[in-house]
mmCIF file of C-alpha atoms in Angstrom:
data_model
loop_
_atom_site.group_PDB
_atom_site.id
_atom_site.type_symbol
_atom_site.label_atom_id
_atom_site.label_comp_id
_atom_site.label_asym_id
_atom_site.label_seq_id
_atom_site.Cartn_x
_atom_site.Cartn_y
_atom_site.Cartn_z
ATOM 1 C CA UNK N 1120 -0.004 0.013 -0.016
ATOM 2 C CA UNK N 1121 1.399 3.410 -0.975
ATOM 3 C CA UNK N 1122 2.305 5.887 1.748
ATOM 4 C CA UNK N 1123 0.417 9.081 0.857
ATOM 5 C CA UNK N 1124 1.506 11.321 3.722
ATOM 6 C CA UNK N 1125 2.970 14.677 2.651
ATOM 7 C CA UNK N 1126 6.751 14.641 2.220
ATOM 8 C CA UNK N 1127 8.209 17.447 4.320
ATOM 9 C CA UNK N 1128 11.855 18.475 4.194
ATOM 10 C CA UNK N 1129 13.200 19.746 7.518
ATOM 11 C CA UNK N 1130 16.376 21.844 7.773
ATOM 12 C CA UNK N 1131 18.366 22.213 10.998
ATOM 13 C CA UNK N 1132 18.899 25.978 10.702
ATOM 14 C CA UNK N 1133 22.028 27.883 11.565
ATOM 15 C CA UNK N 1134 24.344 25.517 13.519
ATOM 16 C CA UNK N 1135 25.528 28.417 15.674
ATOM 17 C CA UNK N 1136 22.035 29.241 16.910
ATOM 18 C CA UNK N 1137 19.045 27.464 18.462
ATOM 19 C CA UNK N 1138 17.871 25.822 15.231
ATOM 20 C CA UNK N 1139 19.437 22.351 15.761
ATOM 21 C CA UNK N 1140 18.110 22.286 19.353
ATOM 22 C CA UNK N 1141 14.613 23.065 18.135
ATOM 23 C CA UNK N 1142 14.681 20.442 15.396
ATOM 24 C CA UNK N 1143 15.998 17.846 17.853
ATOM 25 C CA UNK N 1144 12.965 18.531 20.024
ATOM 26 C CA UNK N 1145 10.565 18.684 17.042
ATOM 27 C CA UNK N 1146 11.571 15.312 15.662
ATOM 28 C CA UNK N 1147 10.140 13.423 18.637
ATOM 29 C CA UNK N 1148 6.753 15.156 18.548
ATOM 30 C CA UNK N 1149 3.719 12.993 17.672
ATOM 31 C CA UNK N 1150 2.669 15.504 14.974
ATOM 32 C CA UNK N 1151 5.539 14.293 12.766
ATOM 33 C CA UNK N 1152 3.889 10.879 12.416
ATOM 34 C CA UNK N 1153 1.387 12.569 10.104
ATOM 35 C CA UNK N 1154 4.120 13.250 7.499
ATOM 36 C CA UNK N 1155 6.949 11.612 5.649
ATOM 37 C CA UNK N 1156 9.938 13.488 7.005
ATOM 38 C CA UNK N 1157 13.295 14.082 5.354
ATOM 39 C CA UNK N 1158 15.795 15.957 7.515
ATOM 40 C CA UNK N 1159 18.646 17.452 5.523
ATOM 41 C CA UNK N 1160 21.878 18.468 7.215
ATOM 42 C CA UNK N 1161 25.132 17.423 8.805
ATOM 43 C CA UNK N 1162 24.853 14.454 11.180
ATOM 44 C CA UNK N 1163 27.336 15.863 13.719
ATOM 45 C CA UNK N 1164 25.173 18.988 14.143
ATOM 46 C CA UNK N 1165 22.088 16.987 14.998
ATOM 47 C CA UNK N 1166 24.085 14.586 17.210
ATOM 48 C CA UNK N 1167 25.380 17.528 19.265
ATOM 49 C CA UNK N 1168 21.880 18.946 19.575
ATOM 50 C CA UNK N 1169 20.457 15.539 20.638
ATOM 51 C CA UNK N 1170 23.109 15.229 23.318
ATOM 52 C CA UNK N 1171 22.131 18.651 24.706
ATOM 53 C CA UNK N 1172 18.345 18.085 24.609
ATOM 54 C CA UNK N 1173 18.412 14.434 25.655
ATOM 55 C CA UNK N 1174 16.144 13.575 22.713
ATOM 56 C CA UNK N 1175 16.702 10.513 20.530
ATOM 57 C CA UNK N 1176 14.725 10.874 17.281
ATOM 58 C CA UNK N 1177 14.131 7.632 15.438
ATOM 59 C CA UNK N 1178 15.748 8.438 12.096
ATOM 60 C CA UNK N 1179 17.230 6.348 9.330
ATOM 61 C CA UNK N 1180 20.454 7.976 8.172
ATOM 62 C CA UNK N 1181 21.103 7.912 4.401
ATOM 63 C CA UNK N 1182 23.703 9.336 2.055
ATOM 64 C CA UNK N 1183 21.642 9.699 -1.129
ATOM 65 C CA UNK N 1184 18.021 10.539 -1.901
ATOM 66 C CA UNK N 1185 17.647 7.250 -3.783
ATOM 67 C CA UNK N 1186 17.820 5.361 -0.481
ATOM 68 C CA UNK N 1187 14.475 6.743 0.693
ATOM 69 C CA UNK N 1188 11.590 4.286 0.814
ATOM 70 C CA UNK N 1189 8.703 6.071 2.520
ATOM 71 C CA UNK N 1190 6.530 2.994 2.213
ATOM 72 C CA UNK N 1191 8.763 1.332 4.796
ATOM 73 C CA UNK N 1192 9.728 4.204 7.098
ATOM 74 C CA UNK N 1193 8.600 7.776 7.629
ATOM 75 C CA UNK N 1194 11.656 9.658 8.978
ATOM 76 C CA UNK N 1195 14.970 9.881 7.195
ATOM 77 C CA UNK N 1196 18.075 11.986 7.683
ATOM 78 C CA UNK N 1197 20.002 12.843 4.502
ATOM 79 C CA UNK N 1198 23.565 13.413 5.729
ATOM 80 C CA UNK N 1199 25.309 16.022 3.589
ATOM 81 C CA UNK N 1200 28.505 16.160 5.658
ATOM 82 C CA UNK N 1201 30.725 15.034 2.737
ATOM 83 C CA UNK N 1202 33.795 15.033 4.987
ATOM 84 C CA UNK N 1203 33.111 18.559 6.252
ATOM 85 C CA UNK N 1204 32.877 17.760 10.006
ATOM 86 C CA UNK N 1205 33.395 21.378 10.976
ATOM 87 C CA UNK N 1206 33.068 22.343 14.646
ATOM 88 C CA UNK N 1207 30.748 25.348 14.616
ATOM 89 C CA UNK N 1208 31.219 28.014 17.267
ATOM 90 C CA UNK N 1209 28.016 28.677 19.199
ATOM 91 C CA UNK N 1210 26.481 32.197 19.225
ATOM 92 C CA UNK N 1211 28.640 33.695 16.484
ATOM 93 C CA UNK N 1212 27.992 34.626 12.892
ATOM 94 C CA UNK N 1213 30.394 32.936 10.488
ATOM 95 C CA UNK N 1214 30.883 31.988 6.865
ATOM 96 C CA UNK N 1215 31.045 28.342 7.873
ATOM 97 C CA UNK N 1216 27.629 28.426 9.531
ATOM 98 C CA UNK N 1217 26.194 30.268 6.554
ATOM 99 C CA UNK N 1218 27.649 27.756 4.114
ATOM 100 C CA UNK N 1219 26.157 24.866 6.117
ATOM 101 C CA UNK N 1220 22.706 26.500 5.824
ATOM 102 C CA UNK N 1221 23.127 27.187 2.114
ATOM 103 C CA UNK N 1222 24.240 23.632 1.360
ATOM 104 C CA UNK N 1223 21.141 22.187 3.013
ATOM 105 C CA UNK N 1224 18.762 24.793 1.595
ATOM 106 C CA UNK N 1225 19.989 24.508 -1.986
ATOM 107 C CA UNK N 1226 19.659 20.729 -1.840
ATOM 108 C CA UNK N 1227 16.147 21.025 -0.450
ATOM 109 C CA UNK N 1228 15.188 23.401 -3.264
ATOM 110 C CA UNK N 1229 16.612 20.964 -5.826
ATOM 111 C CA UNK N 1230 14.347 18.301 -4.312
ATOM 112 C CA UNK N 1231 11.369 20.699 -4.626
ATOM 113 C CA UNK N 1232 12.117 21.218 -8.321
ATOM 114 C CA UNK N 1233 12.298 17.434 -8.859
ATOM 115 C CA UNK N 1234 9.029 17.025 -6.915
ATOM 116 C CA UNK N 1235 10.659 14.849 -4.211
ATOM 117 C CA UNK N 1236 9.300 16.916 -1.291
ATOM 118 C CA UNK N 1237 5.986 18.729 -0.797
ATOM 119 C CA UNK N 1238 6.950 21.346 1.796
ATOM 120 C CA UNK N 1239 9.939 22.735 3.695
ATOM 121 C CA UNK N 1240 10.134 23.521 7.404
ATOM 122 C CA UNK N 1241 13.359 25.030 8.698
ATOM 123 C CA UNK N 1242 15.045 26.070 11.918
ATOM 124 C CA UNK N 1243 16.031 29.762 12.145
ATOM 125 C CA UNK N 1244 18.610 31.050 9.667
ATOM 126 C CA UNK N 1245 20.977 33.959 10.272
ATOM 127 C CA UNK N 1246 21.039 36.381 7.359
ATOM 128 C CA UNK N 1247 24.499 37.744 8.195
ATOM 129 C CA UNK N 1248 26.011 34.249 8.269
ATOM 130 C CA UNK N 1249 24.285 33.340 5.001
ATOM 131 C CA UNK N 1250 25.795 36.397 3.330
ATOM 132 C CA UNK N 1251 29.220 35.546 4.794
ATOM 133 C CA UNK N 1252 28.701 32.042 3.410
ATOM 134 C CA UNK N 1253 28.160 33.294 -0.100
ATOM 135 C CA UNK N 1254 24.488 34.244 -0.467
ATOM 136 C CA UNK N 1255 23.942 37.213 -2.779
ATOM 137 C CA UNK N 1256 20.363 37.745 -1.648
ATOM 138 C CA UNK N 1257 18.858 40.042 1.013
ATOM 139 C CA UNK N 1258 17.059 37.119 2.661
ATOM 140 C CA UNK N 1259 16.177 33.443 2.227
ATOM 141 C CA UNK N 1260 12.825 34.196 0.578
ATOM 142 C CA UNK N 1261 14.482 35.949 -2.365
ATOM 143 C CA UNK N 1262 17.050 33.141 -2.624
ATOM 144 C CA UNK N 1263 14.289 30.537 -2.721
ATOM 145 C CA UNK N 1264 12.243 32.504 -5.238
ATOM 146 C CA UNK N 1265 15.215 32.808 -7.579
ATOM 147 C CA UNK N 1266 16.184 29.153 -7.229
ATOM 148 C CA UNK N 1267 12.613 28.012 -7.892
ATOM 149 C CA UNK N 1268 12.233 30.415 -10.814
ATOM 150 C CA UNK N 1269 9.257 32.209 -9.270
ATOM 151 C CA UNK N 1270 7.926 34.962 -11.509
ATOM 152 C CA UNK N 1271 4.667 35.757 -9.648
ATOM 153 C CA UNK N 1272 4.385 38.071 -6.659
ATOM 154 C CA UNK N 1273 5.795 36.688 -3.401
ATOM 155 C CA UNK N 1274 6.072 38.023 0.147
ATOM 156 C CA UNK N 1275 6.535 36.933 3.719
ATOM 157 C CA UNK N 1276 3.534 36.101 5.914
ATOM 158 C CA UNK N 1277 3.775 36.255 9.699
ATOM 159 C CA UNK N 1278 1.323 34.237 11.774
ATOM 160 C CA UNK N 1279 0.236 33.988 15.408
ATOM 161 C CA UNK N 1280 -2.602 31.729 16.547
ATOM 162 C CA UNK N 1281 -3.554 31.201 12.890
ATOM 163 C CA UNK N 1282 -3.953 34.986 12.437
ATOM 164 C CA UNK N 1283 -1.949 35.993 9.353
ATOM 165 C CA UNK N 1284 -0.315 39.205 8.187
ATOM 166 C CA UNK N 1285 1.185 40.341 4.872
ATOM 167 C CA UNK N 1286 2.668 43.622 3.822
ATOM 168 C CA UNK N 1287 2.927 45.809 0.714
ATOM 169 C CA UNK N 1288 6.455 46.983 1.528
ATOM 170 C CA UNK N 1289 9.038 45.386 3.770
ATOM 171 C CA UNK N 1290 12.645 46.188 4.483
ATOM 172 C CA UNK N 1291 12.892 49.695 3.028
ATOM 173 C CA UNK N 1292 13.316 53.130 4.669
ATOM 174 C CA UNK N 1293 10.109 54.662 5.978
ATOM 175 C CA UNK N 1294 10.764 57.714 3.771
ATOM 176 C CA UNK N 1295 10.314 55.551 0.680
ATOM 177 C CA UNK N 1296 7.144 53.678 1.663
ATOM 178 C CA UNK N 1297 4.542 56.113 0.312
ATOM 179 C CA UNK N 1298 5.736 55.900 -3.288
ATOM 180 C CA UNK N 1299 4.972 52.171 -3.306
ATOM 181 C CA UNK N 1300 1.452 52.542 -1.945
ATOM 182 C CA UNK N 1301 -0.334 52.056 -5.265
ATOM 183 C CA UNK N 1302 -3.492 50.094 -6.019
ATOM 184 C CA UNK N 1303 -1.669 47.508 -8.115
ATOM 185 C CA UNK N 1304 0.887 46.896 -5.353
ATOM 186 C CA UNK N 1305 -1.777 46.630 -2.625
ATOM 187 C CA UNK N 1306 -3.974 44.106 -4.430
ATOM 188 C CA UNK N 1307 -1.122 41.630 -4.846
ATOM 189 C CA UNK N 1308 -0.622 40.737 -1.106
ATOM 190 C CA UNK N 1309 -4.418 40.808 -0.612
ATOM 191 C CA UNK N 1310 -4.888 38.134 -3.222
ATOM 192 C CA UNK N 1311 -1.873 36.156 -2.113
ATOM 193 C CA UNK N 1312 -2.818 35.974 1.586
ATOM 194 C CA UNK N 1313 -6.403 35.144 0.658
ATOM 195 C CA UNK N 1314 -5.249 32.159 -1.399
ATOM 196 C CA UNK N 1315 -2.687 31.062 1.194
ATOM 197 C CA UNK N 1316 -5.233 31.081 3.998
ATOM 198 C CA UNK N 1317 -7.616 29.013 1.911
ATOM 199 C CA UNK N 1318 -4.787 26.505 1.485
ATOM 200 C CA UNK N 1319 -4.434 26.513 5.282
ATOM 201 C CA UNK N 1320 -8.094 25.579 5.704
ATOM 202 C CA UNK N 1321 -9.943 28.942 5.991
ATOM 203 C CA UNK N 1322 -12.659 28.704 3.356
ATOM 204 C CA UNK N 1323 -13.549 32.417 3.163
ATOM 205 C CA UNK N 1324 -10.789 34.458 4.818
ATOM 206 C CA UNK N 1325 -11.822 37.797 6.316
ATOM 207 C CA UNK N 1326 -9.056 40.088 5.078
ATOM 208 C CA UNK N 1327 -8.463 43.410 6.919
ATOM 209 C CA UNK N 1328 -6.430 46.082 5.175
ATOM 210 C CA UNK N 1329 -4.537 48.674 7.199
ATOM 211 C CA UNK N 1330 -4.383 52.379 6.408
ATOM 212 C CA UNK N 1331 -1.149 54.163 5.794
ATOM 213 C CA UNK N 1332 -1.881 57.463 7.559
ATOM 214 C CA UNK N 1333 -2.967 58.175 11.164
ATOM 215 C CA UNK N 1334 -6.673 57.521 11.649
ATOM 216 C CA UNK N 1335 -6.865 56.599 7.940
ATOM 217 C CA UNK N 1336 -7.477 60.262 7.097
ATOM 218 C CA UNK N 1337 -4.326 62.438 7.339
ATOM 219 C CA UNK N 1338 -3.243 61.933 3.759
ATOM 220 C CA UNK N 1339 -4.458 61.010 0.308
ATOM 221 C CA UNK N 1340 -3.298 57.367 -0.090
ATOM 222 C CA UNK N 1341 -6.391 55.863 1.522
ATOM 223 C CA UNK N 1342 -8.822 57.569 -0.852
ATOM 224 C CA UNK N 1343 -6.716 57.320 -3.987
ATOM 225 C CA UNK N 1344 -5.070 53.887 -3.685
ATOM 226 C CA UNK N 1345 -6.029 51.738 -0.677
ATOM 227 C CA UNK N 1346 -9.838 51.930 -0.901
ATOM 228 C CA UNK N 1347 -9.771 51.306 -4.711
ATOM 229 C CA UNK N 1348 -7.616 48.224 -4.039
ATOM 230 C CA UNK N 1349 -10.091 46.957 -1.405
ATOM 231 C CA UNK N 1350 -13.008 47.508 -3.781
ATOM 232 C CA UNK N 1351 -11.169 45.696 -6.552
ATOM 233 C CA UNK N 1352 -10.525 42.754 -4.194
ATOM 234 C CA UNK N 1353 -14.216 42.627 -3.343
ATOM 235 C CA UNK N 1354 -15.079 42.459 -7.050
ATOM 236 C CA UNK N 1355 -12.792 39.416 -7.276
ATOM 237 C CA UNK N 1356 -14.713 37.648 -4.516
ATOM 238 C CA UNK N 1357 -12.339 38.414 -1.658
ATOM 239 C CA UNK N 1358 -13.891 39.318 1.677
ATOM 240 C CA UNK N 1359 -11.758 42.464 2.162
ATOM 241 C CA UNK N 1360 -12.384 45.241 4.661
ATOM 242 C CA UNK N 1361 -10.801 48.553 5.578
ATOM 243 C CA UNK N 1362 -8.781 50.609 5.663
ATOM 244 C CA UNK N 1363 -8.315 50.137 9.414
ATOM 245 C CA UNK N 1364 -6.250 52.698 11.364
ATOM 246 C CA UNK N 1365 -2.916 51.087 12.284
ATOM 247 C CA UNK N 1366 -3.070 51.988 15.960
ATOM 248 C CA UNK N 1367 -6.259 49.982 16.571
ATOM 249 C CA UNK N 1368 -6.123 47.447 13.740
ATOM 250 C CA UNK N 1369 -4.880 44.564 15.859
ATOM 251 C CA UNK N 1370 -7.514 45.218 18.512
ATOM 252 C CA UNK N 1371 -10.235 45.174 15.840
ATOM 253 C CA UNK N 1372 -8.951 42.329 13.698
ATOM 254 C CA UNK N 1373 -7.020 40.014 16.018
ATOM 255 C CA UNK N 1374 -8.110 40.608 19.630
ATOM 256 C CA UNK N 1375 -11.803 41.094 18.773
ATOM 257 C CA UNK N 1376 -11.657 38.311 16.150
ATOM 258 C CA UNK N 1377 -13.337 40.355 13.427
ATOM 259 C CA UNK N 1378 -10.847 39.245 10.755
ATOM 260 C CA UNK N 1379 -8.560 36.313 9.948
ATOM 261 C CA UNK N 1380 -5.637 38.361 8.639
ATOM 262 C CA UNK N 1381 -4.295 41.859 7.989
ATOM 263 C CA UNK N 1382 -2.532 43.312 4.968
ATOM 264 C CA UNK N 1383 -0.422 46.309 5.946
ATOM 265 C CA UNK N 1384 1.429 49.006 4.053
ATOM 266 C CA UNK N 1385 4.797 48.785 5.819
ATOM 267 C CA UNK N 1386 6.872 46.593 8.083
ATOM 268 C CA UNK N 1387 6.517 48.095 11.561
ATOM 269 C CA UNK N 1388 2.769 48.792 11.293
ATOM 270 C CA UNK N 1389 2.309 45.034 11.249
ATOM 271 C CA UNK N 1390 5.255 43.696 13.184
ATOM 272 C CA UNK N 1391 4.707 45.956 16.213
ATOM 273 C CA UNK N 1392 1.196 44.639 16.743
ATOM 274 C CA UNK N 1393 2.066 41.072 15.875
ATOM 275 C CA UNK N 1394 4.977 40.876 18.266
ATOM 276 C CA UNK N 1395 3.121 42.655 21.053
ATOM 277 C CA UNK N 1396 0.382 40.040 20.951
ATOM 278 C CA UNK N 1397 2.410 36.926 20.273
ATOM 279 C CA UNK N 1398 6.188 37.287 19.947
ATOM 280 C CA UNK N 1399 6.729 33.863 21.531
ATOM 281 C CA UNK N 1400 4.243 32.096 19.229
ATOM 282 C CA UNK N 1401 5.071 33.570 15.821
ATOM 283 C CA UNK N 1402 5.490 31.633 12.586
ATOM 284 C CA UNK N 1403 6.763 32.817 9.238
ATOM 285 C CA UNK N 1404 5.327 31.485 6.004
ATOM 286 C CA UNK N 1405 7.138 32.220 2.742
ATOM 287 C CA UNK N 1406 4.222 33.218 0.497
ATOM 288 C CA UNK N 1407 4.055 32.858 -3.268
ATOM 289 C CA UNK N 1408 6.398 29.877 -3.650
ATOM 290 C CA UNK N 1409 5.279 26.677 -5.391
ATOM 291 C CA UNK N 1410 5.238 24.722 -2.131
ATOM 292 C CA UNK N 1411 4.610 25.671 1.535
ATOM 293 C CA UNK N 1412 7.769 26.874 3.298
ATOM 294 C CA UNK N 1413 7.574 27.703 7.029
ATOM 295 C CA UNK N 1414 9.818 28.556 10.000
ATOM 296 C CA UNK N 1415 9.445 30.040 13.492
ATOM 297 C CA UNK N 1416 9.297 33.848 13.274
ATOM 298 C CA UNK N 1417 12.074 34.401 15.824
ATOM 299 C CA UNK N 1418 15.741 34.426 14.923
ATOM 300 C CA UNK N 1419 18.747 32.334 15.857
ATOM 301 C CA UNK N 1420 18.713 33.617 19.497
ATOM 302 C CA UNK N 1421 22.468 33.582 20.063
ATOM 303 C CA UNK N 1422 21.861 34.694 23.667
ATOM 304 C CA UNK N 1423 20.415 31.261 24.619
ATOM 305 C CA UNK N 1424 22.084 29.054 21.995
ATOM 306 C CA UNK N 1425 23.625 25.918 23.456
ATOM 307 C CA UNK N 1426 21.714 26.233 26.742
ATOM 308 C CA UNK N 1427 18.683 23.992 25.981
ATOM 309 C CA UNK N 1428 16.320 26.893 26.719
ATOM 310 C CA UNK N 1429 14.678 27.341 23.315
ATOM 311 C CA UNK N 1430 10.872 27.278 23.213
ATOM 312 C CA UNK N 1431 9.633 24.632 20.763
ATOM 313 C CA UNK N 1432 6.109 26.019 20.303
ATOM 314 C CA UNK N 1433 6.722 28.362 17.325
ATOM 315 C CA UNK N 1434 8.682 25.629 15.506
ATOM 316 C CA UNK N 1435 5.953 23.061 16.187
ATOM 317 C CA UNK N 1436 3.299 25.458 14.931
ATOM 318 C CA UNK N 1437 5.327 26.172 11.825
ATOM 319 C CA UNK N 1438 5.506 22.473 11.096
ATOM 320 C CA UNK N 1439 1.736 22.092 11.588
ATOM 321 C CA UNK N 1440 1.076 24.887 9.075
ATOM 322 C CA UNK N 1441 3.431 23.288 6.499
ATOM 323 C CA UNK N 1442 1.676 19.975 7.025
ATOM 324 C CA UNK N 1443 -1.815 21.394 6.614
ATOM 325 C CA UNK N 1444 -0.936 23.420 3.551
ATOM 326 C CA UNK N 1445 0.856 20.496 1.925
ATOM 327 C CA UNK N 1446 -2.146 18.225 2.494
ATOM 328 C CA UNK N 1447 -4.619 20.748 1.082
ATOM 329 C CA UNK N 1448 -2.407 21.605 -1.873
ATOM 330 C CA UNK N 1449 -2.227 17.935 -2.827
ATOM 331 C CA UNK N 1450 -5.991 17.553 -2.418
ATOM 332 C CA UNK N 1451 -6.592 20.552 -4.686
ATOM 333 C CA UNK N 1452 -4.661 18.774 -7.442
ATOM 334 C CA UNK N 1453 -6.680 15.563 -7.071
#
């Protein structure tokens, strides 16, 4: 009988941070029995993490992808050490740590392109280490989009308690935000988050849209760009609402449960509310890619790396979202 569980690739994250500890803890969770799991990384990194956490994940270690037989077992570890056996210094950015991440990530993306895995879930990366290791991209999302030849709009979603956020602009100076607040730019994340939430099981997402200006009135962008984008979304069958003033938007949408998600105009208008309500529960979903890709929303946490203090909950939630989206994506194709 064929094993039809989703195939999820799991990456250890930056070896100098808390990623390996989190994955060590994740791999013994019952939730993983609902998937076919392929961990990709260096065996010594996971061994060190297991020794620290006291966990002993039941994995079959392999050297090539051809050794996988998911009909017989559900959890494999693809060891990509290749004689590397580097001892990574804890709590420090380095080219070696970045290269370890890039080796695992690039292999996982190759497996996506060859349709060998249905989703990716990864421990936290460190952008500085990745750049030191040779990445030419501003972040992992842009690297993944390039590698997977993505031509459609893509953006990062942040999630707490299954409440999702997306933004029109991201890591740019505040002085430049207003020039990007155009109807065509606003409708893209509205459509993308609506489709992503459907894939995560919300049949008719209630999409809130933030204003740009205080009280949604001290400026022209709301009237000229944001409201027309909301109206256009409604014409396309999206349950969109707004614009909501930024200072009360999370009270209205999240705390009072009037919406399932928010699309904002700039980074801090969303992240401030999101982190205030659930910094310790956040998940990041890489939106617009051909498969679900998820990770905890926090970083590599060098301050607690190597101390067995990392909270598993965001990582576990990120795995659950990858699992749900992978299942629903496969069902949509059938």
